[in-house]
Tab-separated table of C-alpha atoms and ligand atoms in Angstrom:
chain	number	residue	atom	x	y	z
V	1	UNK	CA	-52.503	68.012	-115.282
V	2	UNK	CA	-51.495	68.013	-118.948
V	3	UNK	CA	-54.325	68.650	-121.386
V	4	UNK	CA	-55.002	69.529	-125.031
V	5	UNK	CA	-56.186	73.141	-125.013
V	6	UNK	CA	-57.903	75.098	-127.811
V	7	UNK	CA	-55.937	78.315	-128.421
V	8	UNK	CA	-57.294	79.806	-131.663
V	9	UNK	CA	-58.528	78.676	-135.071
V	10	UNK	CA	-56.262	75.788	-136.187
V	11	UNK	CA	-54.133	76.065	-133.060
V	12	UNK	CA	-54.100	73.723	-130.073
V	13	UNK	CA	-51.427	73.321	-127.391
V	14	UNK	CA	-50.644	70.762	-124.712
V	15	UNK	CA	-50.463	72.692	-121.449
V	16	UNK	CA	-50.593	72.401	-117.679
V	17	UNK	CA	-54.115	73.227	-116.480
V	18	UNK	CA	-55.737	72.888	-113.015
V	19	UNK	CA	-56.424	69.251	-112.126
V	20	UNK	CA	-59.914	67.893	-112.619
V	21	UNK	CA	-61.470	67.260	-109.200
V	22	UNK	CA	-64.719	66.210	-107.574
V	23	UNK	CA	-66.878	69.369	-107.574
V	24	UNK	CA	-70.275	67.884	-106.760
V	25	UNK	CA	-71.134	64.926	-104.560
V	26	UNK	CA	-72.155	62.780	-107.526
V	27	UNK	CA	-68.942	63.338	-109.534
V	28	UNK	CA	-65.997	61.051	-110.037
V	29	UNK	CA	-62.577	61.862	-111.448
V	30	UNK	CA	-61.099	59.471	-113.988
V	31	UNK	CA	-57.415	59.091	-114.853
V	32	UNK	CA	-57.517	58.740	-118.634
V	33	UNK	CA	-55.579	55.842	-120.197
V	34	UNK	CA	-56.725	56.416	-123.805
V	35	UNK	CA	-58.667	59.155	-125.547
V	36	UNK	CA	-59.612	59.531	-129.181
V	37	UNK	CA	-59.552	62.363	-131.671
V	38	UNK	CA	-62.845	62.910	-133.504
V	39	UNK	CA	-63.986	64.826	-136.571
V	40	UNK	CA	-66.170	66.799	-134.164
V	41	UNK	CA	-63.005	68.107	-132.472
V	42	UNK	CA	-62.154	69.625	-135.851
V	43	UNK	CA	-65.377	71.669	-135.857
V	44	UNK	CA	-63.869	73.523	-132.898
V	45	UNK	CA	-60.339	73.435	-134.312
V	46	UNK	CA	-61.517	74.933	-137.620
V	47	UNK	CA	-63.189	77.802	-135.770
V	48	UNK	CA	-66.684	76.892	-136.934
V	49	UNK	CA	-68.538	76.457	-133.661
V	50	UNK	CA	-67.355	79.284	-131.438
V	51	UNK	CA	-64.965	77.428	-129.129
V	52	UNK	CA	-63.488	79.680	-126.449
V	53	UNK	CA	-59.676	79.780	-126.093
V	54	UNK	CA	-58.605	77.746	-123.084
V	55	UNK	CA	-61.173	75.003	-123.594
V	56	UNK	CA	-59.856	71.495	-122.815
V	57	UNK	CA	-60.765	69.333	-125.825
V	58	UNK	CA	-61.833	65.716	-126.282
V	59	UNK	CA	-65.042	63.780	-125.668
V	60	UNK	CA	-63.910	60.181	-126.128
V	61	UNK	CA	-62.229	58.936	-122.951
V	62	UNK	CA	-61.386	55.632	-121.284
V	63	UNK	CA	-59.645	55.232	-117.945
V	64	UNK	CA	-59.604	54.298	-114.286
V	65	UNK	CA	-61.719	55.932	-111.575
V	66	UNK	CA	-59.377	57.777	-109.226
V	67	UNK	CA	-61.609	59.834	-106.944
V	68	UNK	CA	-65.280	59.310	-106.007
V	69	UNK	CA	-67.773	61.831	-104.618
V	70	UNK	CA	-69.789	60.853	-101.504
V	71	UNK	CA	-73.114	60.516	-103.390
V	72	UNK	CA	-71.792	58.060	-106.004
V	73	UNK	CA	-73.135	54.575	-105.300
V	74	UNK	CA	-72.361	52.269	-108.185
V	75	UNK	CA	-68.960	53.358	-109.472
V	76	UNK	CA	-65.925	52.658	-107.296
V	77	UNK	CA	-62.360	53.809	-107.104
V	78	UNK	CA	-60.247	51.566	-109.369
V	79	UNK	CA	-63.084	50.725	-111.791
V	80	UNK	CA	-62.165	50.701	-115.463
V	81	UNK	CA	-64.708	52.883	-117.268
V	82	UNK	CA	-65.463	54.355	-120.671
V	83	UNK	CA	-67.088	57.792	-120.694
V	84	UNK	CA	-69.881	58.336	-123.255
V	85	UNK	CA	-69.530	61.715	-124.968
V	86	UNK	CA	-73.093	62.885	-124.347
V	87	UNK	CA	-73.675	63.480	-120.663
V	88	UNK	CA	-76.945	62.691	-118.944
V	89	UNK	CA	-78.485	62.299	-115.517
V	90	UNK	CA	-80.222	58.959	-116.089
V	91	UNK	CA	-83.527	59.807	-114.385
V	92	UNK	CA	-85.126	62.929	-115.924
V	93	UNK	CA	-88.204	62.963	-118.216
V	94	UNK	CA	-86.099	62.287	-121.329
V	95	UNK	CA	-83.527	59.938	-119.781
V	96	UNK	CA	-86.335	57.793	-118.366
V	97	UNK	CA	-87.528	57.289	-121.949
V	98	UNK	CA	-84.057	56.341	-123.128
V	99	UNK	CA	-83.598	59.705	-124.850
V	100	UNK	CA	-80.411	60.443	-122.950
V	101	UNK	CA	-78.953	62.788	-125.593
V	102	UNK	CA	-81.784	65.179	-124.654
V	103	UNK	CA	-81.173	65.019	-120.878
V	104	UNK	CA	-82.876	67.943	-119.154
V	105	UNK	CA	-80.714	68.150	-116.031
V	106	UNK	CA	-77.086	67.833	-117.055
V	107	UNK	CA	-76.973	71.271	-118.708
V	108	UNK	CA	-79.908	73.126	-117.181
V	109	UNK	CA	-81.991	75.078	-119.678
V	110	UNK	CA	-80.892	72.857	-122.574
V	111	UNK	CA	-81.793	69.414	-123.903
V	112	UNK	CA	-78.492	67.570	-123.710
V	113	UNK	CA	-74.901	68.148	-122.696
V	114	UNK	CA	-71.484	66.818	-123.643
V	115	UNK	CA	-67.805	67.054	-122.864
V	116	UNK	CA	-65.842	69.770	-124.637
V	117	UNK	CA	-68.414	71.092	-127.086
V	118	UNK	CA	-69.490	74.746	-127.301
V	119	UNK	CA	-73.105	75.162	-126.208
V	120	UNK	CA	-73.161	71.731	-124.543
V	121	UNK	CA	-72.227	72.784	-121.021
V	122	UNK	CA	-69.119	73.639	-119.004
V	123	UNK	CA	-67.591	70.157	-119.038
V	124	UNK	CA	-63.872	69.909	-119.738
V	125	UNK	CA	-62.641	67.292	-122.160
V	126	UNK	CA	-60.856	63.980	-121.863
V	127	UNK	CA	-57.772	64.718	-123.955
V	128	UNK	CA	-56.208	65.277	-120.554
V	129	UNK	CA	-54.621	63.287	-117.760
V	130	UNK	CA	-57.740	63.622	-115.606
V	131	UNK	CA	-61.403	64.281	-116.342
V	132	UNK	CA	-64.324	65.121	-114.090
V	133	UNK	CA	-67.442	63.021	-114.739
V	134	UNK	CA	-70.761	64.530	-113.549
V	135	UNK	CA	-73.702	62.267	-112.605
V	136	UNK	CA	-71.064	59.560	-112.453
V	137	UNK	CA	-73.362	56.617	-111.785
V	138	UNK	CA	-75.039	57.332	-115.147
V	139	UNK	CA	-71.996	58.426	-117.144
V	140	UNK	CA	-69.482	55.671	-116.396
V	141	UNK	CA	-69.782	52.410	-118.324
V	142	UNK	CA	-67.931	49.849	-116.219
V	143	UNK	CA	-65.643	47.511	-118.144
V	144	UNK	CA	-63.688	44.354	-117.460
V	145	UNK	CA	-59.936	44.023	-117.948
V	146	UNK	CA	-56.994	46.311	-117.337
V	147	UNK	CA	-55.516	49.341	-119.136
V	148	UNK	CA	-53.622	48.464	-122.276
V	149	UNK	CA	-55.200	45.039	-122.706
V	150	UNK	CA	-56.548	43.612	-125.994
V	151	UNK	CA	-59.754	45.690	-125.761
V	152	UNK	CA	-58.258	49.115	-124.941
V	153	UNK	CA	-58.867	50.357	-128.516
V	154	UNK	CA	-62.270	48.699	-128.867
V	155	UNK	CA	-63.558	50.168	-125.615
V	156	UNK	CA	-62.464	53.750	-126.328
V	157	UNK	CA	-64.694	53.695	-129.433
V	158	UNK	CA	-67.759	53.145	-127.228
V	159	UNK	CA	-67.307	56.717	-125.972
V	160	UNK	CA	-68.626	58.109	-129.234
V	161	UNK	CA	-67.516	56.854	-132.646
V	162	UNK	CA	-69.072	53.403	-132.602
V	163	UNK	CA	-72.141	54.462	-130.612
V	164	UNK	CA	-72.808	57.245	-133.106
V	165	UNK	CA	-72.324	54.812	-135.990
V	166	UNK	CA	-74.696	52.334	-134.377
V	167	UNK	CA	-77.242	55.089	-133.700
V	168	UNK	CA	-77.090	56.030	-137.389
V	169	UNK	CA	-78.207	52.502	-138.278
V	170	UNK	CA	-81.032	52.817	-135.743
V	171	UNK	CA	-82.102	56.142	-137.278
V	172	UNK	CA	-82.051	54.508	-140.713
V	173	UNK	CA	-83.921	51.456	-139.417
V	174	UNK	CA	-81.309	49.016	-140.764
V	175	UNK	CA	-82.510	45.439	-140.556
V	176	UNK	CA	-81.480	42.038	-141.897
V	177	UNK	CA	-81.034	41.841	-145.688
V	178	UNK	CA	-81.232	45.624	-146.147
V	179	UNK	CA	-79.200	47.435	-148.755
V	180	UNK	CA	-77.301	50.257	-147.067
V	181	UNK	CA	-75.213	53.192	-148.310
V	182	UNK	CA	-73.102	55.194	-145.876
V	183	UNK	CA	-71.787	58.573	-147.055
V	184	UNK	CA	-68.509	59.336	-145.314
V	185	UNK	CA	-65.872	56.730	-144.477
V	186	UNK	CA	-64.328	58.473	-141.518
V	187	UNK	CA	-64.479	56.685	-138.179
V	188	UNK	CA	-68.230	57.192	-137.669
V	189	UNK	CA	-69.093	56.274	-141.261
V	190	UNK	CA	-66.975	53.119	-141.187
V	191	UNK	CA	-68.479	52.130	-137.854
V	192	UNK	CA	-71.995	52.818	-139.163
V	193	UNK	CA	-71.221	50.496	-142.081
V	194	UNK	CA	-69.748	47.980	-139.635
V	195	UNK	CA	-72.903	48.212	-137.505
V	196	UNK	CA	-75.070	47.644	-140.596
V	197	UNK	CA	-72.997	44.557	-141.349
V	198	UNK	CA	-73.449	43.293	-137.760
V	199	UNK	CA	-77.207	43.832	-138.116
V	200	UNK	CA	-77.312	41.598	-141.183
V	201	UNK	CA	-77.343	44.027	-144.113
V	202	UNK	CA	-77.026	42.231	-147.446
V	203	UNK	CA	-75.060	44.988	-149.213
V	204	UNK	CA	-73.128	47.862	-147.639
V	205	UNK	CA	-71.734	50.705	-149.797
V	206	UNK	CA	-69.182	53.110	-148.325
V	207	UNK	CA	-68.859	56.467	-150.116
V	208	UNK	CA	-65.862	58.789	-149.753
V	209	UNK	CA	-63.124	60.566	-151.701
V	210	UNK	CA	-60.021	59.789	-149.630
V	211	UNK	CA	-58.099	56.712	-150.854
V	212	UNK	CA	-57.007	55.395	-147.427
V	213	UNK	CA	-60.565	55.533	-146.121
V	214	UNK	CA	-61.887	53.682	-149.153
V	215	UNK	CA	-59.146	51.059	-148.690
V	216	UNK	CA	-60.231	50.606	-145.088
V	217	UNK	CA	-63.861	50.242	-146.200
V	218	UNK	CA	-62.872	47.508	-148.654
V	219	UNK	CA	-60.751	45.790	-145.981
V	220	UNK	CA	-63.817	45.635	-143.720
V	221	UNK	CA	-65.949	44.077	-146.457
V	222	UNK	CA	-67.958	47.085	-147.690
V	223	UNK	CA	-68.205	48.066	-151.361
V	224	UNK	CA	-66.096	51.247	-151.671
V	225	UNK	CA	-67.574	54.000	-153.851
V	226	UNK	CA	-65.085	56.675	-154.871
V	227	UNK	CA	-66.733	60.049	-155.409
V	228	UNK	CA	-63.778	61.131	-157.576
V	229	UNK	CA	-64.921	58.548	-160.151
V	230	UNK	CA	-68.260	60.289	-160.656
V	231	UNK	CA	-71.745	60.535	-159.219
V	232	UNK	CA	-71.912	58.037	-156.328
V	233	UNK	CA	-75.680	57.613	-156.817
V	234	UNK	CA	-75.168	56.394	-160.389
V	235	UNK	CA	-72.194	54.242	-159.335
V	236	UNK	CA	-74.261	52.449	-156.681
V	237	UNK	CA	-77.207	51.994	-159.054
V	238	UNK	CA	-74.836	50.471	-161.637
V	239	UNK	CA	-73.315	48.090	-159.082
V	240	UNK	CA	-76.753	47.043	-157.893
V	241	UNK	CA	-78.132	46.538	-161.423
V	242	UNK	CA	-75.117	44.346	-162.256
V	243	UNK	CA	-75.891	41.826	-159.506
V	244	UNK	CA	-76.800	38.337	-160.642
V	245	UNK	CA	-80.024	36.690	-159.556
V	246	UNK	CA	-83.765	36.702	-160.039
V	247	UNK	CA	-85.744	39.930	-159.809
V	248	UNK	CA	-89.205	40.614	-158.522
V	249	UNK	CA	-91.551	42.558	-160.826
V	250	UNK	CA	-90.551	46.219	-160.787
V	251	UNK	CA	-87.304	45.604	-158.916
V	252	UNK	CA	-85.308	47.615	-161.471
V	253	UNK	CA	-87.001	50.699	-160.039
V	254	UNK	CA	-85.493	49.847	-156.651
V	255	UNK	CA	-81.847	49.985	-157.731
V	256	UNK	CA	-81.113	52.532	-155.023
V	257	UNK	CA	-80.810	51.480	-151.377
V	258	UNK	CA	-83.373	50.912	-148.651
V	259	UNK	CA	-81.299	52.639	-145.976
V	260	UNK	CA	-78.979	55.630	-146.369
V	261	UNK	CA	-76.732	57.221	-143.765
V	262	UNK	CA	-75.128	60.671	-143.681
V	263	UNK	CA	-71.893	60.397	-141.674
V	264	UNK	CA	-70.492	63.659	-143.049
V	265	UNK	CA	-72.668	66.518	-141.809
V	266	UNK	CA	-72.427	70.219	-142.576
V	267	UNK	CA	-68.840	70.121	-143.846
V	268	UNK	CA	-69.786	68.019	-146.901
V	269	UNK	CA	-67.670	68.631	-150.002
V	270	UNK	CA	-69.045	69.892	-153.287
V	271	UNK	CA	-68.548	66.887	-155.575
V	272	UNK	CA	-67.636	68.987	-158.631
V	273	UNK	CA	-65.276	71.210	-156.639
V	274	UNK	CA	-63.922	69.058	-153.795
V	275	UNK	CA	-61.921	71.991	-152.432
V	276	UNK	CA	-65.240	73.681	-151.574
V	277	UNK	CA	-67.893	72.813	-149.035
V	278	UNK	CA	-71.538	72.377	-149.890
V	279	UNK	CA	-73.622	71.260	-146.903
V	280	UNK	CA	-76.442	70.232	-149.304
V	281	UNK	CA	-74.364	67.698	-151.255
V	282	UNK	CA	-74.778	64.552	-149.167
V	283	UNK	CA	-78.423	65.031	-148.257
V	284	UNK	CA	-79.170	65.756	-151.919
V	285	UNK	CA	-77.382	62.581	-153.021
V	286	UNK	CA	-79.131	60.496	-150.372
V	287	UNK	CA	-82.537	61.855	-151.414
V	288	UNK	CA	-81.811	60.715	-155.000
V	289	UNK	CA	-80.360	57.344	-153.954
V	290	UNK	CA	-82.869	56.159	-151.368
V	291	UNK	CA	-85.604	53.891	-152.728
V	292	UNK	CA	-89.293	54.703	-152.335
V	293	UNK	CA	-90.330	53.668	-148.782
V	294	UNK	CA	-86.666	53.803	-147.673
V	295	UNK	CA	-85.130	55.340	-144.563
V	296	UNK	CA	-82.392	57.892	-143.918
V	297	UNK	CA	-80.279	58.367	-140.793
V	298	UNK	CA	-78.545	61.724	-140.443
V	299	UNK	CA	-75.714	61.271	-137.949
V	300	UNK	CA	-73.233	63.809	-139.342
V	301	UNK	CA	-73.178	66.993	-137.268
V	302	UNK	CA	-75.189	70.062	-138.281
V	303	UNK	CA	-74.305	72.988	-136.045
V	304	UNK	CA	-76.833	75.532	-134.810
V	305	UNK	CA	-74.457	78.336	-135.759
V	306	UNK	CA	-71.653	78.244	-138.287
V	307	UNK	CA	-69.001	80.946	-137.947
V	308	UNK	CA	-67.798	80.421	-141.528
V	309	UNK	CA	-70.643	79.127	-143.727
V	310	UNK	CA	-69.826	77.872	-147.225
V	311	UNK	CA	-70.395	80.610	-149.843
V	312	UNK	CA	-72.671	78.263	-151.847
V	313	UNK	CA	-75.371	76.499	-149.875
V	314	UNK	CA	-74.084	77.333	-146.421
V	315	UNK	CA	-76.012	79.307	-143.833
V	316	UNK	CA	-74.859	80.833	-140.565
V	317	UNK	CA	-77.975	79.662	-138.719
V	318	UNK	CA	-78.039	76.152	-140.181
V	319	UNK	CA	-81.028	76.727	-142.502
V	320	UNK	CA	-80.222	74.392	-145.372
V	321	UNK	CA	-82.008	73.642	-148.605
V	322	UNK	CA	-83.204	70.017	-148.557
V	323	UNK	CA	-85.139	68.233	-151.380
V	324	UNK	CA	-88.209	67.839	-149.222
V	325	UNK	CA	-90.570	67.030	-152.116
V	326	UNK	CA	-88.434	64.109	-153.323
V	327	UNK	CA	-88.416	62.671	-149.811
V	328	UNK	CA	-92.164	63.215	-149.411
V	329	UNK	CA	-93.053	61.636	-152.720
V	330	UNK	CA	-90.901	58.585	-151.994
V	331	UNK	CA	-92.429	58.213	-148.534
V	332	UNK	CA	-88.994	58.283	-146.917
V	333	UNK	CA	-88.523	58.234	-143.151
V	334	UNK	CA	-85.742	60.529	-141.938
V	335	UNK	CA	-84.105	60.303	-138.508
V	336	UNK	CA	-81.752	62.915	-137.077
V	337	UNK	CA	-79.603	63.686	-134.152
V	338	UNK	CA	-77.076	62.796	-131.521
V	339	UNK	CA	-76.805	59.302	-130.170
V	340	UNK	CA	-78.745	58.283	-127.078
V	341	UNK	CA	-75.708	56.673	-125.458
V	342	UNK	CA	-77.702	55.106	-122.653
V	343	UNK	CA	-79.516	52.806	-125.100
V	344	UNK	CA	-76.426	51.313	-126.673
V	345	UNK	CA	-73.210	51.526	-124.648
V	346	UNK	CA	-73.578	48.384	-122.534
V	347	UNK	CA	-74.849	46.376	-125.520
V	348	UNK	CA	-71.891	47.403	-127.641
V	349	UNK	CA	-69.510	46.692	-124.747
V	350	UNK	CA	-70.931	43.154	-124.586
V	351	UNK	CA	-70.496	42.619	-128.336
V	352	UNK	CA	-66.795	43.405	-127.797
V	353	UNK	CA	-66.419	41.190	-124.737
V	354	UNK	CA	-68.099	38.252	-126.467
V	355	UNK	CA	-65.713	38.579	-129.402
V	356	UNK	CA	-68.557	39.316	-131.818
V	357	UNK	CA	-67.269	42.799	-132.698
V	358	UNK	CA	-63.870	44.388	-133.061
V	359	UNK	CA	-64.462	48.052	-133.949
V	360	UNK	CA	-60.785	48.897	-133.323
V	361	UNK	CA	-60.025	47.695	-136.861
V	362	UNK	CA	-60.688	51.271	-138.006
V	363	UNK	CA	-57.944	52.809	-135.823
V	364	UNK	CA	-54.929	53.843	-137.875
V	365	UNK	CA	-52.788	55.941	-135.518
V	366	UNK	CA	-51.635	55.897	-131.897
V	367	UNK	CA	-50.043	59.059	-130.552
V	368	UNK	CA	-48.858	60.502	-127.273
V	369	UNK	CA	-50.921	63.395	-125.949
V	370	UNK	CA	-47.893	65.679	-126.344
V	371	UNK	CA	-48.126	65.179	-130.140
V	372	UNK	CA	-51.664	66.592	-130.269
V	373	UNK	CA	-50.789	69.815	-132.148
V	374	UNK	CA	-49.161	67.891	-134.988
V	375	UNK	CA	-51.838	65.227	-135.275
V	376	UNK	CA	-54.692	67.773	-135.147
V	377	UNK	CA	-53.019	69.590	-138.035
V	378	UNK	CA	-52.526	66.425	-140.117
V	379	UNK	CA	-56.018	65.077	-139.384
V	380	UNK	CA	-57.513	68.452	-140.324
V	381	UNK	CA	-55.666	68.391	-143.661
V	382	UNK	CA	-56.714	64.738	-144.222
V	383	UNK	CA	-53.119	63.675	-144.886
V	384	UNK	CA	-51.009	60.698	-143.771
V	385	UNK	CA	-53.890	58.235	-144.166
V	386	UNK	CA	-55.413	59.150	-140.823
V	387	UNK	CA	-58.802	57.546	-140.232
V	388	UNK	CA	-58.889	57.399	-136.428
V	389	UNK	CA	-56.336	58.520	-133.854
V	390	UNK	CA	-56.102	57.233	-130.276
V	391	UNK	CA	-53.981	59.077	-127.742
V	392	UNK	CA	-52.203	56.875	-125.255
V	393	UNK	CA	-51.829	58.761	-121.975
W	401	ZN	ZN1	-66.499	62.011	-131.289
W	402	ZN	ZN1	-81.531	63.253	-117.732
């Protein structure tokens, strides 16, 4: 089968590799019809997370079940399925509680597994013609329709980008009438903002420094905040103070937001020197911006080991300086971590089917799998207005 293979830092190739096949009785093999490129793929591409040459990349796949192991009961050959990025068994101590991202069986000895991520198990990725799905009855979300129909792009975003964005709003406890700021207007950030909007937020601010992303945020109805124009915390406070309407006593003190989301992670840019990274930048800004009694959701990735930490503020073992006292004194609740796919995937699927949600509005590029080396390079350099790429197989 053809597959996107990691070769070396900033080098991928599309190569022939051995076909994915049923290896255990509860596996299926899916023929991929669409897969997506994710900022997390760039953590491997950039040589930050210790990817091993030869690794098949991709963790956002959609396709048709082609082969079914004898112990698979629910999923059938010919089913259209989307494959959530974070693998789980569905029945262990953590899965039974809905904490599927911390599954104890899928990658024995660890809490959680995933396709094509170093340290997350041996599972090959879905930027390939075929992909093996372990614990298939748990890890296939069955969908209506046929490949290439009106929901092809919406459904592929259930594999990770939208689910992670939705999870960020859960971590930040977003509820009706909340004010919400999302740092990062890549695919996950835009879909976190979109999720906040679906949940009834009254104001949604989308913070970034790339013009095409800010344009997309405005197109979707969020207030774009351009970091190149100055401190985003002050910009949001100004916008909020300028609103018309009556105020409750003391409301001026609450000109920040009630819910803040980090959709950037450890590769945050230093605002004063955007060519440099500073993994403390976004969390520091959020700690200043969030109102007393507010909530933060940290959905951007923080890696356990960083092969090339930023000279200022970075740390090879992920120990970062965080303004703990500010958060304590404001009584802020902070939620972290990977999305528990099991809690959300079927709900989000149904929002698409009912016509209530169309997350595919964030997709900017469709490419053939053979173009992967070029699109990885352009996405990594943040050129050509790329927000989200879908490979058509
Ligand atoms: Zn992803
Ligand atoms: Zn489990």
